Coordinates of C-alpha atoms and ligand atoms in Angstrom, one line a residue:
X220 CA 0.0 0.0 0.0
X221 CA 1.5 3.4 -0.9
X222 CA 1.7 6.1 1.7
X223 CA 1.3 9.9 1.3
X224 CA 1.6 12.6 3.8
X225 CA -0.1 16.0 4.1
X226 CA -0.9 18.5 6.9
X227 CA -4.7 18.3 7.1
X228 CA -7.1 15.6 5.9
X229 CA -10.6 16.8 5.5
X230 CA -13.2 14.1 4.7
X231 CA -16.3 15.4 2.9
X232 CA -17.0 18.2 0.4
X233 CA -20.2 19.6 1.9
X234 CA -20.5 23.0 3.7
X235 CA -18.6 21.7 6.8
X236 CA -15.6 20.2 4.9
X237 CA -15.2 23.1 2.4
X238 CA -15.5 25.8 5.1
X239 CA -12.9 24.0 7.2
X240 CA -10.5 23.8 4.2
X241 CA -11.0 27.5 3.4
X242 CA -10.7 28.6 7.0
X243 CA -7.4 26.8 7.3
X244 CA -6.1 29.5 5.0
X245 CA -2.6 29.0 4.0
X246 CA -1.4 27.3 7.2
X247 CA -0.5 24.1 5.4
X248 CA -1.4 21.6 2.7
X249 CA -5.0 20.4 2.8
X250 CA -6.4 17.2 1.1
X251 CA -10.2 17.0 0.8
X252 CA -11.3 13.5 0.2
X253 CA -14.9 13.0 -1.0
X254 CA -16.5 9.7 -1.9
X255 CA -18.5 10.7 -5.0
X256 CA -18.6 13.8 -7.2
X257 CA -17.5 16.9 -5.4
X258 CA -21.1 18.3 -5.3
X259 CA -22.8 15.2 -4.1
X260 CA -23.8 16.1 -0.6
X261 CA -26.8 17.1 1.5
X262 CA -25.3 20.6 1.5
X263 CA -25.8 20.8 -2.3
X264 CA -29.4 19.7 -1.9
X265 CA -30.3 22.2 0.9
X266 CA -33.2 24.4 -0.3
X267 CA -34.8 26.7 2.2
X268 CA -31.9 28.6 3.5
X269 CA -29.5 29.4 6.3
X270 CA -30.7 31.0 9.6
X271 CA -28.9 34.0 11.1
X272 CA -30.0 37.0 13.2
X273 CA -29.4 39.6 10.6
X274 CA -32.8 41.2 10.5
X275 CA -33.8 44.6 12.0
X276 CA -36.4 42.9 14.3
X277 CA -34.0 40.0 15.2
X278 CA -31.1 39.4 17.7
X279 CA -28.8 36.5 18.5
X280 CA -30.8 36.2 21.8
X281 CA -34.0 35.7 20.0
X282 CA -32.4 33.1 17.7
X283 CA -31.0 31.4 20.8
X284 CA -34.4 31.3 22.4
X285 CA -36.0 29.7 19.3
X286 CA -33.2 27.1 19.0
X287 CA -33.4 26.2 22.7
X288 CA -37.1 25.9 22.7
X289 CA -37.1 23.6 19.7
X290 CA -34.3 21.4 21.2
X291 CA -36.6 20.6 24.1
X292 CA -34.2 20.8 27.0
X293 CA -31.3 18.9 25.5
X294 CA -29.3 21.7 23.7
X295 CA -25.9 22.7 25.0
X296 CA -26.5 26.3 25.8
X297 CA -22.8 27.3 25.2
X298 CA -22.8 25.7 21.7
X299 CA -26.1 27.4 20.9
X300 CA -24.7 30.7 22.1
X301 CA -21.7 30.3 19.9
X302 CA -23.9 29.4 16.9
X303 CA -26.1 32.4 17.1
X304 CA -23.4 34.9 18.0
X305 CA -21.2 33.8 15.1
X306 CA -24.2 33.6 12.7
X307 CA -24.1 37.2 11.2
X308 CA -20.3 37.1 10.7
X309 CA -20.5 33.7 9.1
X310 CA -23.0 35.1 6.6
X311 CA -20.5 37.9 5.8
X312 CA -17.7 35.3 5.5
X313 CA -19.8 33.2 3.0
X314 CA -20.7 36.3 1.1
X315 CA -17.0 37.3 1.0
X316 CA -16.2 33.8 -0.4
X317 CA -18.7 34.4 -3.2
X318 CA -22.2 33.4 -2.1
X319 CA -24.9 35.8 -3.4
X320 CA -27.7 35.7 -0.9
X321 CA -31.0 37.0 -2.3
X322 CA -31.7 40.6 -1.4
X323 CA -34.8 42.8 -1.4
X324 CA -34.9 46.6 -1.8
X325 CA -34.4 47.2 1.9
X326 CA -31.6 44.7 2.6
X327 CA -31.5 40.9 3.0
X328 CA -34.5 39.0 1.7
X329 CA -35.5 36.9 4.7
X330 CA -37.9 33.9 4.7
X331 CA -39.8 32.4 7.6
X332 CA -39.7 28.8 8.7
X333 CA -41.4 26.6 11.4
X334 CA -40.6 27.5 15.0
X335 CA -38.7 30.7 14.2
X336 CA -40.4 33.7 15.9
X337 CA -39.2 36.1 13.1
X338 CA -38.2 35.9 9.5
X339 CA -34.5 35.1 9.5
X340 CA -33.8 32.7 6.7
X341 CA -31.3 33.9 4.1
X342 CA -31.6 32.1 0.8
X343 CA -30.0 31.9 -2.7
X344 CA -31.9 32.0 -6.0
X345 CA -35.1 31.3 -3.9
X346 CA -34.8 27.7 -3.1
X347 CA -31.3 26.7 -4.2
X348 CA -29.4 27.9 -1.1
X349 CA -27.2 24.8 -0.7
X350 CA -26.1 24.7 -4.3
X351 CA -25.5 28.4 -4.2
X352 CA -23.3 28.3 -1.2
X353 CA -21.5 25.1 -2.1
X354 CA -20.7 26.0 -5.6
X355 CA -19.1 29.3 -4.4
X356 CA -17.1 27.4 -1.8
X357 CA -15.9 24.9 -4.4
X358 CA -14.9 27.6 -6.7
X359 CA -12.8 29.2 -4.0
X360 CA -11.3 25.9 -3.0
X361 CA -10.1 25.3 -6.5
X362 CA -8.5 28.7 -6.6
X363 CA -6.3 27.9 -3.6
X364 CA -3.1 26.0 -4.6
X365 CA -2.5 24.5 -1.1
X366 CA -5.9 22.7 -1.2
X367 CA -6.4 19.6 -3.3
X368 CA -9.8 18.0 -3.7
X369 CA -10.0 14.3 -4.5
X370 CA -13.4 13.2 -5.7
X371 CA -14.5 9.5 -5.8
X372 CA -12.1 8.8 -3.0
X373 CA -13.6 6.7 -0.1
X374 CA -12.2 6.8 3.4
X375 CA -12.4 3.3 4.7
X376 CA -10.7 3.4 8.0
X377 CA -9.2 5.9 10.5
X378 CA -5.7 5.1 11.7
X379 CA -5.6 5.6 15.5
X380 CA -2.6 4.5 17.6
X381 CA -2.3 5.2 21.3
X382 CA -5.4 7.4 21.2
X383 CA -4.0 9.7 18.5
X384 CA -5.4 9.8 14.9
X385 CA -2.5 9.6 12.4
X386 CA -4.5 9.5 9.2
X387 CA -6.8 7.3 7.1
X388 CA -6.9 4.3 4.8
X389 CA -8.6 5.3 1.6
X390 CA -9.6 3.9 -1.8
X391 CA -8.8 6.4 -4.6
X392 CA -10.7 7.0 -7.8
X393 CA -8.7 4.2 -9.5
X394 CA -9.7 1.9 -6.7
X395 CA -6.2 1.8 -5.3
X396 CA -5.8 1.6 -1.5
X397 CA -3.5 4.2 0.1
X398 CA -2.5 5.3 3.5
X399 CA -2.7 9.0 4.0
X400 CA -1.2 10.5 7.1
X401 CA -1.7 14.0 8.6
X402 CA 0.9 16.1 10.4
X403 CA -1.8 18.3 12.0
X404 CA -5.1 16.4 12.1
X405 CA -8.0 14.6 10.5
X406 CA -11.4 16.3 10.2
X407 CA -14.6 14.2 9.7
X408 CA -17.2 16.2 7.8
X409 CA -19.0 13.2 6.3
X410 CA -22.6 14.4 6.9
X411 CA -25.6 12.4 8.1
X412 CA -27.1 8.9 7.6
X413 CA -30.5 9.4 6.0
X414 CA -29.9 6.5 3.6
X415 CA -30.2 4.1 6.6
X416 CA -34.0 4.7 6.3
X417 CA -36.2 3.7 3.5
X418 CA -37.8 7.1 2.9
X419 CA -35.3 9.9 3.0
X420 CA -34.5 13.3 1.4
X421 CA -30.8 12.6 1.9
X422 CA -28.3 12.1 -0.9
X423 CA -27.1 8.6 -1.7
X424 CA -23.8 9.3 -0.1
X425 CA -25.3 9.5 3.4
X426 CA -24.7 5.9 4.4
X427 CA -23.4 6.9 7.9
X428 CA -19.7 6.3 7.1
X429 CA -18.5 8.9 9.5
X430 CA -20.4 7.5 12.5
X431 CA -19.1 4.0 11.7
X432 CA -15.5 5.1 11.1
X433 CA -15.5 7.1 14.4
X434 CA -17.2 4.3 16.3
X435 CA -14.7 1.7 15.0
X436 CA -11.8 4.0 16.0
X437 CA -13.2 4.4 19.6
X438 CA -14.8 7.9 19.3
X439 CA -17.9 8.6 21.4
X440 CA -21.3 9.0 19.7
X441 CA -24.1 10.8 21.5
X442 CA -27.9 11.4 21.2
X443 CA -28.1 9.1 18.2
X444 CA -31.8 8.4 18.8
X445 CA -32.8 11.8 17.7
X446 CA -33.8 11.7 14.0
X447 CA -35.7 14.5 12.3
X448 CA -38.4 13.4 9.9
X449 CA -39.3 16.2 7.5
X450 CA -43.1 16.4 7.1
X451 CA -43.2 17.3 3.4
X452 CA -41.3 15.2 1.0
X453 CA -42.9 14.9 -2.4
X454 CA -44.9 11.6 -2.3
X455 CA -43.5 10.2 -5.4
X456 CA -41.5 6.9 -5.2
X457 CA -37.8 7.9 -5.6
X458 CA -34.6 7.8 -3.7
X459 CA -33.7 10.4 -2.5
X460 CA -37.2 11.8 -2.1
X461 CA -37.5 15.4 -3.3
X462 CA -38.1 17.9 -0.5
X463 CA -40.8 20.5 -0.5
X464 CA -39.1 23.1 1.7
X465 CA -40.7 24.3 4.9
X466 CA -40.2 27.8 3.4
X467 CA -43.2 27.0 1.2
X468 CA -45.4 26.8 4.3
X469 CA -43.6 29.9 5.5
X470 CA -45.0 31.7 2.5
X471 CA -48.6 30.6 3.4
X472 CA -49.0 27.1 2.1
X473 CA -50.9 24.7 4.4
X474 CA -51.5 21.0 4.8
X475 CA -54.8 19.4 4.0
X476 CA -56.1 15.8 4.0
X477 CA -58.1 14.1 1.3
X478 CA -61.3 15.2 3.1
X479 CA -60.1 18.8 2.5
X480 CA -59.5 19.4 6.3
X481 CA -56.8 21.8 7.4
X482 CA -56.0 19.2 10.0
X483 CA -53.0 20.9 11.7
X484 CA -55.5 23.0 13.6
X485 CA -56.3 19.9 15.6
X486 CA -52.7 19.2 16.6
X487 CA -50.8 22.5 17.5
X488 CA -51.4 26.2 18.1
X489 CA -48.8 27.1 15.5
X490 CA -50.6 24.9 13.0
X491 CA -48.5 24.3 9.8
X492 CA -45.5 26.1 11.3
X493 CA -45.4 23.9 14.4
X494 CA -42.0 22.1 15.1
X495 CA -41.2 19.4 12.5
X496 CA -41.7 16.4 14.8
X497 CA -45.2 17.6 15.6
X498 CA -46.2 18.1 12.0
X499 CA -44.6 14.8 10.9
X500 CA -46.4 12.9 13.7
X501 CA -49.7 14.6 12.9
X502 CA -49.4 13.5 9.3
X503 CA -48.5 10.0 10.4
X504 CA -51.7 9.9 12.6
X505 CA -53.8 11.1 9.7
X506 CA -52.2 8.5 7.4
X507 CA -52.8 5.7 10.0
X508 CA -56.5 6.7 9.6
X509 CA -56.3 6.1 5.9
X510 CA -56.0 9.7 4.8
X511 CA -53.7 11.0 2.0
X512 CA -52.0 14.3 2.7
X513 CA -51.4 17.3 0.4
X514 CA -49.8 20.7 0.6
X515 CA -52.0 23.4 -0.7
X516 CA -49.7 26.1 -2.1
X517 CA -52.2 27.5 -4.5
X518 CA -52.4 30.8 -2.5
X519 CA -48.8 31.6 -3.5
X520 CA -50.1 31.5 -7.0
X521 CA -48.2 33.1 -9.8
X522 CA -45.2 34.0 -7.7
X523 CA -44.4 30.3 -6.9
X524 CA -42.1 29.8 -10.0
X525 CA -40.0 32.8 -9.1
X526 CA -39.9 32.2 -5.3
X527 CA -39.3 28.5 -5.5
X528 CA -37.9 27.8 -9.0
X529 CA -36.3 24.4 -8.2
X530 CA -39.4 23.0 -6.5
X531 CA -41.6 24.4 -9.2
X532 CA -39.5 22.7 -11.9
X533 CA -39.5 19.4 -10.0
X534 CA -43.2 19.3 -9.4
X535 CA -44.0 20.2 -13.0
X536 CA -41.7 17.3 -14.1
X537 CA -44.2 15.0 -12.2
X538 CA -47.2 16.7 -13.7
X539 CA -48.1 18.8 -10.6
X540 CA -48.5 22.5 -11.1
X541 CA -48.2 24.0 -7.5
X542 CA -50.1 27.2 -8.7
X543 CA -53.2 25.1 -9.3
X544 CA -52.7 21.6 -8.0
X545 CA -52.4 20.1 -4.5
X546 CA -48.9 18.7 -3.9
X547 CA -48.9 15.1 -2.5
X548 CA -46.6 14.9 0.5
X549 CA -45.3 12.4 3.1
X550 CA -42.8 12.6 6.0
X551 CA -39.2 11.3 5.3
X552 CA -36.0 11.0 7.2
X553 CA -34.1 14.2 6.9
X554 CA -31.5 14.9 9.6
X555 CA -29.8 13.4 12.6
X556 CA -29.4 15.6 15.7
X557 CA -26.9 13.3 17.4
X558 CA -23.4 12.4 16.2
X559 CA -19.8 12.3 17.2
X560 CA -19.5 14.0 20.5
X561 CA -17.3 17.1 20.2
X562 CA -16.4 20.2 22.2
X563 CA -16.9 23.7 21.0
X564 CA -13.8 23.4 18.8
X565 CA -14.9 20.2 17.2
X566 CA -12.4 18.0 19.2
X567 CA -13.5 14.4 19.7
X568 CA -12.2 12.2 22.5
X569 CA -9.5 11.0 20.1
X570 CA -6.5 13.3 19.8
X571 CA -6.2 15.0 16.4
X572 CA -9.5 13.7 15.3
X573 CA -12.0 16.5 14.7
X574 CA -15.6 16.5 13.5
X575 CA -18.0 19.2 12.2
X576 CA -21.3 19.5 10.4
X577 CA -24.0 16.9 10.5
X578 CA -21.7 14.1 11.6
X579 CA -20.8 16.0 14.8
X580 CA -22.9 16.6 17.8
X581 CA -22.0 19.9 19.3
X582 CA -25.2 20.0 21.2
X583 CA -26.8 22.9 19.2
X584 CA -29.8 20.9 18.1
X585 CA -30.7 19.0 21.3
X586 CA -33.6 16.7 20.6
X587 CA -34.8 18.6 17.6
X588 CA -33.2 20.9 15.0
X589 CA -34.6 24.4 14.3
X590 CA -35.1 24.7 10.5
X591 CA -32.1 26.1 8.6
X592 CA -29.7 25.9 11.6
X593 CA -27.7 23.0 10.1
X594 CA -26.0 24.9 7.3
X595 CA -25.2 27.5 9.8
X596 CA -23.8 24.9 12.3
X597 CA -21.6 23.4 9.5
X598 CA -20.1 26.8 8.6
X599 CA -19.7 28.1 12.2
X600 CA -18.1 25.1 13.8
X601 CA -15.9 24.4 10.7
X602 CA -14.2 27.8 11.4
X603 CA -13.6 26.8 15.0
X604 CA -12.2 23.4 14.0
X605 CA -9.8 25.2 11.6
X606 CA -8.6 27.5 14.3
X607 CA -8.0 24.7 16.8
X608 CA -6.4 22.1 14.5
X609 CA -4.0 24.7 12.9
X610 CA -2.8 25.7 16.4
X611 CA -1.5 22.2 17.0
X612 CA 2.2 21.4 16.7
X613 CA 3.2 19.0 14.0
X614 CA 2.8 15.4 14.8
X615 CA 6.1 13.5 14.9
X616 CA 5.5 10.5 12.7
X617 CA 6.5 7.4 14.4
X618 CA 7.2 4.2 12.7
X619 CA 3.8 2.7 12.4
X620 CA 3.1 -0.7 11.0
X621 CA 0.0 -0.2 8.9
X622 CA -1.9 -3.5 8.5
X623 CA -2.6 -4.5 4.9
X624 CA -6.3 -3.7 4.7
X625 CA -8.6 -6.3 3.3
X626 CA -9.4 -5.2 -0.2
X627 CA -12.8 -3.7 -0.6
X628 CA -15.0 -5.6 -3.1
X629 CA -18.6 -4.7 -3.5
X630 CA -21.0 -6.4 -5.9
X631 CA -23.2 -3.3 -6.6
X632 CA -26.4 -5.4 -7.2
X633 CA -25.9 -7.4 -3.9
X634 CA -25.1 -4.1 -2.1
X635 CA -28.3 -2.6 -3.3
X636 CA -30.3 -5.6 -1.9
X637 CA -28.6 -5.4 1.5
X638 CA -29.1 -1.6 1.6
X639 CA -32.8 -1.9 0.9
X640 CA -33.2 -4.5 3.5
X641 CA -31.5 -2.3 6.2
X642 CA -33.6 0.7 5.1
X643 CA -36.9 -1.3 5.3
X644 CA -35.9 -2.5 8.8
X645 CA -35.2 0.9 10.1
X646 CA -38.3 2.6 8.6
X647 CA -40.5 -0.1 10.0
X648 CA -38.9 -0.4 13.4
X649 CA -37.4 2.9 14.2
X650 CA -39.5 5.5 12.3
X651 CA -41.7 8.4 13.4
X652 CA -43.5 6.4 16.1
X653 CA -41.5 3.9 18.0
X654 CA -42.1 1.3 20.8
X655 CA -40.1 -1.3 22.7
X656 CA -41.3 -4.3 20.7
X657 CA -40.6 -2.8 17.3
X658 CA -37.2 -1.5 18.4
X659 CA -36.2 -4.9 19.8
X660 CA -37.3 -6.7 16.7
X661 CA -35.4 -4.2 14.6
X662 CA -32.3 -4.9 16.6
X663 CA -32.6 -8.6 16.1
X664 CA -32.9 -8.2 12.3
X665 CA -30.0 -5.8 12.1
X666 CA -27.8 -8.2 14.2
X667 CA -28.7 -11.0 11.9
X668 CA -27.7 -9.0 8.9
X669 CA -24.4 -8.1 10.5
X670 CA -23.6 -11.8 10.6
X671 CA -24.6 -12.2 7.0
X672 CA -23.0 -9.2 5.2
X673 CA -19.3 -9.8 4.4
X674 CA -16.6 -7.4 5.1
X675 CA -16.1 -6.1 1.6
X676 CA -19.5 -4.4 1.6
X677 CA -18.1 -1.2 3.1
X678 CA -21.2 1.1 2.9
X679 CA -23.6 -1.7 4.0
X680 CA -21.5 -2.4 7.0
X681 CA -21.4 1.2 8.0
X682 CA -25.1 1.4 7.6
X683 CA -25.5 -1.6 9.9
X684 CA -23.3 -0.1 12.6
X685 CA -25.1 3.2 12.4
X686 CA -28.5 1.5 12.4
X687 CA -27.6 -0.6 15.5
X688 CA -26.4 2.5 17.4
X689 CA -29.6 4.4 16.6
X690 CA -31.8 1.4 17.6
X691 CA -29.9 0.9 20.9
X692 CA -30.1 4.6 21.7
X693 CA -33.8 4.7 20.9
X694 CA -34.5 1.7 23.1
X695 CA -32.6 3.2 26.0
X696 CA -34.6 6.5 26.1
X697 CA -37.9 5.6 27.7
X698 CA -39.7 8.9 27.1
X699 CA -40.7 11.1 24.1
X700 CA -38.8 14.2 23.3
X701 CA -38.2 16.1 20.0
X702 CA -37.3 13.7 17.2
X703 CA -37.7 10.6 19.3
X704 CA -41.3 9.5 20.0
X705 CA -42.1 6.4 21.9
X706 CA -45.8 5.5 21.9
X707 CA -45.2 3.3 25.0
X708 CA -43.6 6.3 26.8
X709 CA -45.5 9.3 25.2
X710 CA -44.6 11.8 28.0
X711 CA -41.5 14.0 28.1
X712 CA -40.0 13.2 31.5
X713 CA -38.1 15.6 33.7
X714 CA -35.7 12.9 34.8
X715 CA -34.6 12.5 31.1
X716 CA -33.9 16.2 30.6
X717 CA -30.2 16.8 30.2
X718 CA -29.5 13.1 30.0
X719 CA -27.5 12.1 27.0
X720 CA -27.0 8.6 25.8
X721 CA -23.3 8.2 24.9
X722 CA -22.0 5.2 22.9
Ligands
LIG812 C1 -33.0 17.9 0.7 C2 -32.4 18.6 1.9 C3 -32.7 20.0 2.1 C4 -32.1 20.6 3.2 N1 -32.4 21.9 3.4 C5 -31.7 22.6 4.4 C6 -31.8 24.0 4.5 O1 -32.6 24.6 3.8 N2 -31.2 24.6 5.6 C7 -30.4 23.9 6.4 O2 -29.8 24.5 7.3 N3 -30.2 22.6 6.3 C8 -30.8 21.9 5.3 N4 -30.7 20.6 5.2 C9 -29.7 19.9 6.0 C10 -28.3 20.3 5.6 O3 -28.2 20.3 4.2 C11 -27.2 19.3 6.1 O4 -27.4 19.0 7.4 C12 -25.8 19.9 5.9 O5 -25.7 20.3 4.6 C13 -24.8 18.9 6.2 O6 -23.5 19.4 5.8 P1 -22.2 18.5 6.0 O7 -21.1 19.3 5.3 O8 -22.1 18.1 7.4 O9 -22.5 17.2 5.2 P2 -22.8 16.9 3.6 O10 -23.2 18.2 2.9 O11 -23.8 15.8 3.6 O12 -21.5 16.4 3.0 C14 -20.9 15.1 3.4 C15 -19.7 14.8 2.6 O13 -19.0 13.7 3.1 C16 -18.7 12.8 2.0 N5 -18.4 11.5 2.6 C17 -19.3 10.8 3.3 N6 -18.7 9.6 3.6 C18 -17.4 9.6 3.1 C19 -16.4 8.7 3.0 N7 -16.4 7.5 3.6 N8 -15.2 9.0 2.4 C20 -15.1 10.2 1.7 N9 -16.1 11.1 1.7 C21 -17.3 10.8 2.4 C22 -19.8 13.0 1.1 O14 -19.5 12.5 -0.2 C23 -20.1 14.5 1.1 O15 -19.2 15.1 0.3 C24 -31.2 19.9 4.1 C25 -31.0 18.6 3.8 C26 -31.5 17.9 2.7 C27 -31.2 16.5 2.5

């Protein structure tokens, strides 16, 4: 196996990975490894926007209050404070790096989303915020000679010796295995794990690799039971499912069932802009009674194509005209609040291993994420990671015997079958509404699959590890809170407040 050395290894080319690389400035050589095309990420798919307290009627304190309330008692107040305080400067930084946020005559054009008490969502070309931000960051990265981006390069293992992360084992675009070591540190920015569930809005790359790599290396994972199900994915069979952004409800669209009832009135005072877990569960309840669910956006009328061009084009492709037709919707797995436990500088419990973005758990989301806070989290904590990793002295490379890694072989057809099996198990046993019996049965199925799936099926095995951790965490929390709902323990219990399940 050949061996290459660099200063920083960044794994992932979403907002967290790219912001880390750019924030490292010219402090050393950076290698960004990303397993598919450079733009294949959840960041690219993000639609609605990025939250920051930049409006006249807003303040970081108000943003903090909304975030804490939505997180239902499990947020880390210090992290949230960091997020909201750094929000406005981060928007300036992204603008400086080339993002052109939409503006109106009197300043920023700010949208409204569920659980936000004021309009504070910045967006790009209406509903292409993720692509807008990520494409500018990628452009900037390619301008910088000390940063190299390697697409189609899969990180298969972290190399940890004596509690220190030295580098990674990776498979490059020619399917050659290499050892890559880092003088400063390794940064995991591998995103979430939506693909572990059957119905998801997440990109195909989100097979939970980062959680599994970290777990195998001995890093702590926390709060993994908290999954956010987005209420309004377009109900057309596809993977990933296309998202109808919450910003559409922010502009006045509302949910109806096939009896024409505006049913959210029955479930929450904030109706269609209630927290996502409430809206998803309400839809689930309606569906259990045999109802089909639609989004009525006809009130937005002729301004729909201009305000939501991407959503408009996608709906029209499926023969749905949002100006006149009801849009069929269904909840889908969207985001994981838990992740690799980090401090405010993205440090994990393994020396020189850092994490940021969706794969990390800084504690900003608690039990439920406030809409549009995750792009912000990725960008804010990536800057902090860059500051702390660049301050480290160079690691003196010891003579390390790297084991020959078993060559990765995946039969794509067989991998697809295994993946679908895992996704079905998780959706059926660990979905929007959970209970002990279903979780235990899910665990049995996942453990059986672990015995069956051979080592070469890298992504499948990562999905299994991630699935098992989510199931075990969900079983352990005998209450309901935010994105974790147990029908056998429907109450939110004081004794579980501030309790975090660490694996
Ligand atoms: C459809 C959709 C819409 C959304 N809309 C919004 C929104 O409007 N506002 C908001 O704040 N949030 C939104 N989110 C959530 C948000 O997009 C994500 O939480 C955020 O972009 C995550 O960024 P990230 O950089 O951590 O990970 P990602 O952007 O997912 O990037 C992960 C990267 O890691 C790479 N990777 C993974 N495993 C490996 C491996 N083994 N080896 C090498 N590379 C690897 C991937 O290829 C990818 O490049 C949305 C999510 C989705 C799916």
